[in-house]
mmCIF file of C-alpha atoms in Angstrom:
data_model
loop_
_atom_site.group_PDB
_atom_site.id
_atom_site.type_symbol
_atom_site.label_atom_id
_atom_site.label_comp_id
_atom_site.label_asym_id
_atom_site.label_seq_id
_atom_site.Cartn_x
_atom_site.Cartn_y
_atom_site.Cartn_z
ATOM 1 C CA MET A 1 133.265 107.758 75.862
ATOM 2 C CA LEU A 2 131.815 110.914 74.317
ATOM 3 C CA ILE A 3 133.771 113.796 75.807
ATOM 4 C CA ASP A 4 134.235 117.375 74.643
ATOM 5 C CA THR A 5 137.056 119.862 75.072
ATOM 6 C CA TYR A 6 135.381 121.288 78.195
ATOM 7 C CA GLY A 7 135.399 117.921 79.963
ATOM 8 C CA ARG A 8 131.672 117.239 79.636
ATOM 9 C CA VAL A 9 130.759 113.597 79.044
ATOM 10 C CA ALA A 10 127.636 112.713 77.058
ATOM 11 C CA THR A 11 125.694 109.785 78.530
ATOM 12 C CA ASP A 12 122.190 110.782 77.356
ATOM 13 C CA LEU A 13 121.231 110.104 73.715
ATOM 14 C CA ARG A 14 118.178 111.776 72.152
ATOM 15 C CA VAL A 15 116.950 109.838 69.098
ATOM 16 C CA SER A 16 114.525 111.485 66.673
ATOM 17 C CA LEU A 17 112.429 108.735 65.057
ATOM 18 C CA THR A 18 110.628 110.980 62.574
ATOM 19 C CA ASP A 19 110.350 114.621 61.587
ATOM 20 C CA ARG A 20 106.577 114.338 61.163
ATOM 21 C CA CYS A 21 104.003 115.446 63.711
ATOM 22 C CA ASN A 22 100.208 115.347 63.967
ATOM 23 C CA LEU A 23 100.073 118.734 65.707
ATOM 24 C CA ARG A 24 101.187 122.149 64.439
ATOM 25 C CA CYS A 25 102.217 123.941 67.630
ATOM 26 C CA THR A 26 102.789 127.613 66.992
ATOM 27 C CA TYR A 27 106.139 127.662 68.828
ATOM 28 C CA CYS A 28 107.484 124.740 66.798
ATOM 29 C CA MET A 29 106.002 124.502 63.300
ATOM 30 C CA PRO A 30 104.200 126.593 60.696
ATOM 31 C CA GLU A 31 100.611 125.632 59.928
ATOM 32 C CA GLU A 32 101.601 124.247 56.539
ATOM 33 C CA GLY A 33 104.409 124.215 54.010
ATOM 34 C CA LEU A 34 107.057 122.144 55.796
ATOM 35 C CA GLN A 35 109.183 119.948 53.553
ATOM 36 C CA TRP A 36 109.259 116.482 55.156
ATOM 37 C CA LEU A 37 112.231 114.182 54.906
ATOM 38 C CA ALA A 38 112.058 111.715 52.039
ATOM 39 C CA LYS A 39 111.676 108.091 53.134
ATOM 40 C CA PRO A 40 115.075 106.993 51.710
ATOM 41 C CA ASP A 41 116.747 109.683 53.828
ATOM 42 C CA LEU A 42 115.254 108.360 57.064
ATOM 43 C CA LEU A 43 117.140 105.791 59.087
ATOM 44 C CA THR A 44 115.548 102.353 59.009
ATOM 45 C CA ASP A 45 114.574 100.571 62.219
ATOM 46 C CA ASP A 46 117.666 98.358 61.902
ATOM 47 C CA GLU A 47 119.919 101.391 61.416
ATOM 48 C CA ILE A 48 118.469 103.172 64.445
ATOM 49 C CA VAL A 49 118.999 100.135 66.661
ATOM 50 C CA ARG A 50 122.514 99.629 65.342
ATOM 51 C CA LEU A 51 123.536 103.221 66.066
ATOM 52 C CA ILE A 52 122.025 103.040 69.546
ATOM 53 C CA GLU A 53 123.939 99.788 70.118
ATOM 54 C CA ILE A 54 127.202 101.489 69.121
ATOM 55 C CA ALA A 55 126.398 104.380 71.450
ATOM 56 C CA VAL A 56 125.606 102.067 74.367
ATOM 57 C CA THR A 57 128.347 99.468 73.960
ATOM 58 C CA ARG A 58 131.198 101.634 72.693
ATOM 59 C CA LEU A 59 130.498 105.222 73.717
ATOM 60 C CA GLY A 60 129.135 105.072 77.255
ATOM 61 C CA ILE A 61 125.508 106.040 76.626
ATOM 62 C CA THR A 62 123.309 105.018 79.579
ATOM 63 C CA GLU A 63 120.033 106.809 78.732
ATOM 64 C CA VAL A 64 118.081 106.878 75.468
ATOM 65 C CA ARG A 65 115.182 109.267 74.859
ATOM 66 C CA PHE A 66 113.012 108.707 71.768
ATOM 67 C CA THR A 67 111.723 111.954 70.264
ATOM 68 C CA GLY A 68 110.394 113.322 66.982
ATOM 69 C CA GLY A 69 108.598 115.132 65.496
ATOM 70 C CA GLU A 70 106.075 112.840 67.108
ATOM 71 C CA PRO A 71 107.772 109.487 67.772
ATOM 72 C CA LEU A 72 104.496 107.553 68.069
ATOM 73 C CA LEU A 73 104.004 108.146 64.341
ATOM 74 C CA ARG A 74 106.919 105.761 63.720
ATOM 75 C CA PRO A 75 105.279 102.420 62.788
ATOM 76 C CA GLY A 76 108.132 100.338 64.231
ATOM 77 C CA ILE A 77 108.530 102.147 67.551
ATOM 78 C CA VAL A 78 107.451 99.256 69.789
ATOM 79 C CA GLY A 79 109.901 96.923 68.063
ATOM 80 C CA ILE A 80 112.708 99.474 68.343
ATOM 81 C CA VAL A 81 112.083 99.844 72.082
ATOM 82 C CA GLU A 82 112.028 96.067 72.535
ATOM 83 C CA ARG A 83 115.338 95.609 70.695
ATOM 84 C CA VAL A 84 117.066 98.417 72.579
ATOM 85 C CA SER A 85 115.771 96.960 75.838
ATOM 86 C CA ALA A 86 117.665 93.750 75.016
ATOM 87 C CA LEU A 87 121.041 95.505 74.730
ATOM 88 C CA GLU A 88 123.803 94.829 77.249
ATOM 89 C CA PRO A 89 124.195 97.002 79.180
ATOM 90 C CA ARG A 90 120.539 97.995 79.029
ATOM 91 C CA PRO A 91 120.023 101.774 78.827
ATOM 92 C CA GLN A 92 117.229 103.607 80.588
ATOM 93 C CA MET A 93 114.593 104.449 77.977
ATOM 94 C CA SER A 94 112.065 107.269 77.853
ATOM 95 C CA LEU A 95 109.845 108.902 75.265
ATOM 96 C CA THR A 96 108.875 112.520 74.583
ATOM 97 C CA THR A 97 105.455 112.657 72.912
ATOM 98 C CA ASN A 98 102.475 114.902 72.344
ATOM 99 C CA GLY A 99 100.408 112.110 73.907
ATOM 100 C CA ILE A 100 97.839 111.715 71.144
ATOM 101 C CA GLY A 101 98.815 108.107 70.410
ATOM 102 C CA LEU A 102 99.522 107.002 73.977
ATOM 103 C CA ARG A 103 96.087 105.590 74.747
ATOM 104 C CA ARG A 104 96.615 102.828 72.170
ATOM 105 C CA THR A 105 100.362 102.275 72.655
ATOM 106 C CA ALA A 106 101.212 102.852 76.328
ATOM 107 C CA ALA A 107 100.720 99.249 77.475
ATOM 108 C CA ALA A 108 102.668 97.821 74.520
ATOM 109 C CA LEU A 109 105.537 100.257 75.063
ATOM 110 C CA LYS A 110 105.730 99.323 78.742
ATOM 111 C CA THR A 111 105.804 95.625 77.870
ATOM 112 C CA ALA A 112 108.535 96.292 75.295
ATOM 113 C CA GLY A 113 110.721 97.885 77.965
ATOM 114 C CA LEU A 114 110.045 101.626 77.933
ATOM 115 C CA ASP A 115 110.614 103.104 81.389
ATOM 116 C CA ARG A 116 108.708 106.410 81.341
ATOM 117 C CA VAL A 117 107.255 109.214 79.224
ATOM 118 C CA ASN A 118 107.295 112.993 78.916
ATOM 119 C CA VAL A 119 104.048 114.350 77.471
ATOM 120 C CA SER A 120 103.584 117.862 76.104
ATOM 121 C CA LEU A 121 100.448 119.652 77.298
ATOM 122 C CA ASP A 122 100.403 123.437 77.470
ATOM 123 C CA THR A 123 96.879 124.169 78.653
ATOM 124 C CA LEU A 124 93.856 122.755 80.476
ATOM 125 C CA ARG A 125 91.480 124.627 78.167
ATOM 126 C CA PRO A 126 90.476 122.789 74.956
ATOM 127 C CA ASP A 127 89.911 126.047 73.053
ATOM 128 C CA VAL A 128 93.382 127.330 73.918
ATOM 129 C CA PHE A 129 94.847 123.930 73.001
ATOM 130 C CA LYS A 130 93.243 124.218 69.564
ATOM 131 C CA THR A 131 94.692 127.706 69.120
ATOM 132 C CA LEU A 132 98.186 126.637 70.206
ATOM 133 C CA THR A 133 98.341 123.370 68.268
ATOM 134 C CA ARG A 134 95.958 124.147 65.397
ATOM 135 C CA ARG A 135 94.281 120.796 66.124
ATOM 136 C CA ASP A 136 91.254 119.809 68.274
ATOM 137 C CA ARG A 137 92.904 116.916 70.157
ATOM 138 C CA HIS A 138 92.997 118.047 73.792
ATOM 139 C CA GLN A 139 90.957 115.119 75.127
ATOM 140 C CA ASP A 140 93.191 112.636 73.300
ATOM 141 C CA VAL A 141 96.244 113.998 75.132
ATOM 142 C CA VAL A 142 94.485 113.828 78.507
ATOM 143 C CA ALA A 143 93.468 110.217 77.780
ATOM 144 C CA GLY A 144 97.024 109.405 76.712
ATOM 145 C CA LEU A 145 98.395 110.733 79.984
ATOM 146 C CA GLU A 146 96.001 108.564 81.952
ATOM 147 C CA ALA A 147 96.960 105.509 79.879
ATOM 148 C CA ALA A 148 100.661 106.129 80.483
ATOM 149 C CA ARG A 149 100.136 106.414 84.233
ATOM 150 C CA ASP A 150 97.972 103.292 84.325
ATOM 151 C CA ALA A 151 100.558 101.341 82.305
ATOM 152 C CA GLY A 152 103.291 102.219 84.806
ATOM 153 C CA LEU A 153 105.316 104.554 82.571
ATOM 154 C CA THR A 154 106.150 106.623 85.611
ATOM 155 C CA PRO A 155 106.970 109.182 86.688
ATOM 156 C CA VAL A 156 104.763 110.698 83.995
ATOM 157 C CA LYS A 157 106.221 114.127 83.270
ATOM 158 C CA VAL A 158 104.156 116.851 81.635
ATOM 159 C CA ASN A 159 106.030 119.480 79.625
ATOM 160 C CA CYS A 160 104.407 122.899 79.337
ATOM 161 C CA VAL A 161 105.369 126.019 77.361
ATOM 162 C CA LEU A 162 103.639 129.244 78.370
ATOM 163 C CA MET A 163 102.881 131.777 75.632
ATOM 164 C CA PRO A 164 102.029 135.444 76.286
ATOM 165 C CA GLY A 165 98.348 136.222 75.876
ATOM 166 C CA LEU A 166 97.347 132.568 75.410
ATOM 167 C CA ASN A 167 98.108 130.401 78.432
ATOM 168 C CA ASP A 168 100.481 132.472 80.575
ATOM 169 C CA ASP A 169 97.791 132.753 83.268
ATOM 170 C CA GLU A 170 97.457 128.987 83.699
ATOM 171 C CA ALA A 171 100.603 128.065 85.650
ATOM 172 C CA PRO A 172 98.927 127.643 89.082
ATOM 173 C CA ASP A 173 95.952 125.758 87.602
ATOM 174 C CA LEU A 174 98.256 123.429 85.682
ATOM 175 C CA LEU A 175 100.267 122.655 88.804
ATOM 176 C CA ALA A 176 97.150 121.967 90.884
ATOM 177 C CA TRP A 177 95.914 119.605 88.157
ATOM 178 C CA ALA A 178 99.282 117.823 87.923
ATOM 179 C CA VAL A 179 99.414 117.296 91.689
ATOM 180 C CA GLU A 180 95.851 115.941 91.665
ATOM 181 C CA HIS A 181 96.686 113.392 88.938
ATOM 182 C CA ASP A 182 100.177 112.508 90.224
ATOM 183 C CA TYR A 183 102.048 113.928 87.222
ATOM 184 C CA GLU A 184 105.322 115.835 87.478
ATOM 185 C CA LEU A 185 104.875 119.199 85.771
ATOM 186 C CA ARG A 186 107.800 120.919 84.063
ATOM 187 C CA PHE A 187 107.567 124.380 82.563
ATOM 188 C CA ILE A 188 109.921 125.079 79.655
ATOM 189 C CA GLU A 189 110.890 128.555 78.523
ATOM 190 C CA GLN A 190 109.997 129.038 74.878
ATOM 191 C CA MET A 191 113.132 128.491 72.807
ATOM 192 C CA PRO A 192 114.055 129.851 69.368
ATOM 193 C CA LEU A 193 113.264 126.668 67.464
ATOM 194 C CA ASP A 194 110.189 127.666 65.488
ATOM 195 C CA ALA A 195 110.368 127.076 61.749
ATOM 196 C CA GLN A 196 109.006 130.541 60.975
ATOM 197 C CA HIS A 197 111.687 132.214 63.184
ATOM 198 C CA GLY A 198 109.120 134.303 65.028
ATOM 199 C CA TRP A 199 110.690 133.924 68.486
ATOM 200 C CA LYS A 200 111.581 137.119 70.313
ATOM 201 C CA ARG A 201 113.332 137.201 73.681
ATOM 202 C CA GLU A 202 111.353 140.205 74.897
ATOM 203 C CA GLY A 203 108.043 138.398 74.391
ATOM 204 C CA MET A 204 108.997 135.250 76.289
ATOM 205 C CA VAL A 205 107.463 134.068 79.574
ATOM 206 C CA THR A 206 110.559 133.604 81.744
ATOM 207 C CA ALA A 207 111.337 131.195 84.569
ATOM 208 C CA GLY A 208 111.054 134.138 86.952
ATOM 209 C CA ASP A 209 107.579 134.927 85.652
ATOM 210 C CA ILE A 210 106.512 131.298 86.049
ATOM 211 C CA LEU A 211 107.797 130.968 89.615
ATOM 212 C CA ALA A 212 106.201 134.242 90.661
ATOM 213 C CA SER A 213 102.862 133.029 89.314
ATOM 214 C CA LEU A 214 103.130 129.636 91.053
ATOM 215 C CA ARG A 215 103.981 131.253 94.371
ATOM 216 C CA THR A 216 100.651 133.070 94.400
ATOM 217 C CA ARG A 217 99.091 129.708 95.310
ATOM 218 C CA PHE A 218 101.873 127.309 96.388
ATOM 219 C CA ALA A 219 104.867 127.258 98.713
ATOM 220 C CA LEU A 220 107.918 126.187 96.709
ATOM 221 C CA THR A 221 111.092 124.798 98.285
ATOM 222 C CA GLU A 222 114.092 124.504 95.958
ATOM 223 C CA GLU A 223 115.641 121.025 95.802
ATOM 224 C CA GLY A 224 119.177 122.247 95.208
ATOM 225 C CA ALA A 225 122.064 121.470 92.876
ATOM 226 C CA ASP A 226 122.918 118.084 94.428
ATOM 227 C CA GLU A 227 119.494 116.708 93.559
ATOM 228 C CA ARG A 228 119.507 118.261 90.096
ATOM 229 C CA GLY A 229 122.801 116.869 88.794
ATOM 230 C CA SER A 230 122.933 117.249 84.991
ATOM 231 C CA ALA A 231 119.131 117.386 84.601
ATOM 232 C CA PRO A 232 117.902 120.473 82.715
ATOM 233 C CA ALA A 233 115.061 121.200 85.131
ATOM 234 C CA GLU A 234 115.476 123.093 88.369
ATOM 235 C CA ARG A 235 112.964 121.490 90.722
ATOM 236 C CA TRP A 236 110.947 122.659 93.699
ATOM 237 C CA LEU A 237 108.959 120.728 96.292
ATOM 238 C CA VAL A 238 105.323 121.804 96.201
ATOM 239 C CA ASP A 239 103.904 122.690 99.631
ATOM 240 C CA GLY A 240 106.612 120.632 101.326
ATOM 241 C CA GLY A 241 106.325 117.616 99.008
ATOM 242 C CA PRO A 242 106.175 114.912 97.903
ATOM 243 C CA HIS A 243 105.085 116.458 94.603
ATOM 244 C CA ARG A 244 107.575 118.478 92.593
ATOM 245 C CA VAL A 245 107.493 121.058 89.846
ATOM 246 C CA GLY A 246 110.344 121.787 87.476
ATOM 247 C CA VAL A 247 111.374 124.765 85.369
ATOM 248 C CA ILE A 248 113.698 124.415 82.400
ATOM 249 C CA ALA A 249 115.169 127.893 81.912
ATOM 250 C CA SER A 250 117.124 127.243 78.720
ATOM 251 C CA VAL A 251 117.170 130.920 77.795
ATOM 252 C CA THR A 252 117.451 132.906 81.032
ATOM 253 C CA ARG A 253 119.401 130.378 83.146
ATOM 254 C CA PRO A 254 121.209 128.082 80.695
ATOM 255 C CA PHE A 255 122.683 124.832 82.027
ATOM 256 C CA CYS A 256 125.235 124.203 79.275
ATOM 257 C CA ALA A 257 128.106 123.590 81.712
ATOM 258 C CA ALA A 258 126.407 120.394 82.916
ATOM 259 C CA CYS A 259 125.063 119.196 79.552
ATOM 260 C CA ASP A 260 125.384 115.431 79.050
ATOM 261 C CA ARG A 261 123.459 115.019 75.766
ATOM 262 C CA THR A 262 124.118 113.955 72.221
ATOM 263 C CA ARG A 263 121.420 113.928 69.543
ATOM 264 C CA LEU A 264 120.696 111.701 66.559
ATOM 265 C CA THR A 265 118.317 113.088 63.940
ATOM 266 C CA ALA A 266 115.826 110.981 62.015
ATOM 267 C CA ASP A 267 118.058 111.157 58.937
ATOM 268 C CA GLY A 268 121.193 110.008 60.722
ATOM 269 C CA GLN A 269 122.954 113.240 61.641
ATOM 270 C CA ILE A 270 124.692 113.895 64.949
ATOM 271 C CA ARG A 271 123.998 117.209 66.659
ATOM 272 C CA ASN A 272 126.130 117.989 69.687
ATOM 273 C CA CYS A 273 123.718 120.732 70.798
ATOM 274 C CA LEU A 274 120.030 121.434 70.234
ATOM 275 C CA PHE A 275 121.029 124.884 68.956
ATOM 276 C CA ALA A 276 123.914 123.728 66.764
ATOM 277 C CA THR A 277 124.104 125.085 63.224
ATOM 278 C CA GLU A 278 126.235 122.181 62.003
ATOM 279 C CA GLU A 279 125.682 118.415 61.922
ATOM 280 C CA THR A 280 127.879 115.340 61.444
ATOM 281 C CA ASP A 281 126.725 112.634 59.043
ATOM 282 C CA LEU A 282 126.581 109.051 60.373
ATOM 283 C CA ARG A 283 124.127 107.742 57.799
ATOM 284 C CA THR A 284 126.656 107.717 54.976
ATOM 285 C CA ALA A 285 129.179 105.800 57.049
ATOM 286 C CA LEU A 286 126.495 103.383 58.177
ATOM 287 C CA ARG A 287 125.409 102.684 54.597
ATOM 288 C CA SER A 288 128.881 102.262 53.136
ATOM 289 C CA ASP A 289 129.829 98.938 51.582
ATOM 290 C CA ALA A 290 131.778 97.797 54.626
ATOM 291 C CA PRO A 291 130.598 99.881 57.586
ATOM 292 C CA ASP A 292 132.936 99.570 60.541
ATOM 293 C CA GLU A 293 131.464 100.171 63.969
ATOM 294 C CA GLU A 294 134.687 101.580 65.355
ATOM 295 C CA GLU A 295 134.836 104.060 62.468
ATOM 296 C CA ILE A 296 131.275 105.173 63.215
ATOM 297 C CA ALA A 297 132.202 105.535 66.887
ATOM 298 C CA ARG A 298 135.270 107.565 65.892
ATOM 299 C CA ILE A 299 133.136 109.961 63.815
ATOM 300 C CA TRP A 300 130.709 110.329 66.705
ATOM 301 C CA ARG A 301 133.511 111.053 69.185
ATOM 302 C CA LEU A 302 134.924 113.686 66.843
ATOM 303 C CA ALA A 303 131.500 115.335 66.514
ATOM 304 C CA MET A 304 131.207 115.623 70.294
ATOM 305 C CA TRP A 305 134.795 116.830 70.742
ATOM 306 C CA GLY A 306 133.885 119.975 68.824
ATOM 307 C CA LYS A 307 130.940 120.899 71.052
ATOM 308 C CA LYS A 308 130.846 124.587 71.984
ATOM 309 C CA ALA A 309 130.898 125.864 75.560
ATOM 310 C CA GLY A 310 127.316 127.125 75.380
ATOM 311 C CA SER A 311 124.208 127.348 73.245
ATOM 312 C CA GLY A 312 124.886 130.949 72.219
ATOM 313 C CA LEU A 313 121.439 132.121 73.311
ATOM 314 C CA ASP A 314 123.026 134.893 75.354
ATOM 315 C CA ASP A 315 124.788 136.242 72.254
ATOM 316 C CA PRO A 316 122.902 139.090 70.502
ATOM 317 C CA SER A 317 124.111 137.696 67.157
ATOM 318 C CA PHE A 318 122.635 134.228 67.900
ATOM 319 C CA LEU A 319 121.537 132.389 64.764
ATOM 320 C CA GLN A 320 118.606 130.005 65.000
ATOM 321 C CA PRO A 321 119.148 126.429 63.811
ATOM 322 C CA THR A 322 118.370 126.040 60.139
ATOM 323 C CA ARG A 323 116.038 123.124 60.808
ATOM 324 C CA PRO A 324 112.890 123.315 62.986
ATOM 325 C CA MET A 325 112.556 121.330 66.219
ATOM 326 C CA SER A 326 110.476 118.698 64.419
ATOM 327 C CA ALA A 327 113.540 117.673 62.419
ATOM 328 C CA ILE A 328 116.011 117.950 65.291
ATOM 329 C CA GLY A 329 114.363 116.134 68.169
ATOM 330 C CA GLY A 330 113.601 117.936 71.418
#
């Protein structure tokens, strides 16, 4: 079991498969100049599967989310999913992706055992997409979403970050589009995880702003805490249901008290919080001459025991993580 001093138990493992990405979203990465991880520093496919196996069989992990960077850039991703699917007990598996590679991989991932996907799409307007991501790939993401739905990777969740002056007027249009295509839309407050450290709280589109905008066109009925559990998104029924919309208010309404996550970076470090400034090295233990699985589990438990009560976002002296989101895994 992965438990911390506040009694929270981690059952959800986020696994970053790569720090690389084929987009350059303004709220995540600079346009150029990032130093990528060297190949020898990255965990191999075998090492990733072995650490997930330890987490599942020894530490109580029941859900695994593959992230990046962009996880579909990992050549061995289908094989990793297939091997994790064969574990006993079998964890629930999902994938967070920018969607560009889904059209060619969705069916294979479903066959390998992937349960569902979260796809990032911040706008319905191709020109705004190009401004936000610095790439002209909007249609590829839309096609990837359709492929995921057709392959049965459902519910297909669409993650959206609203940025002032760019797409902050699109919330109602995005929700109408998601309902039409049977996607579950989730708005995420912009978090301080950009590599250039340009985030400012006063310039952020808040959960309150988003809900006010949605209510100009839709009737929203809150699901309530019992339905939410430890999930980060507060959810509302749209016009009485069955469709839902979620808002992840990491900054203005943090949910740290119910956090059930642990994170493994692409280079084998454990992060007990997305906003942590320290990491615990598992790669060295894994690559030692006689790696012992119980020793690795012990190190992991110790890393989680030291988890802080909250993210620190409400502290004026908050320090951003030293590594961008692409290296951490969202």
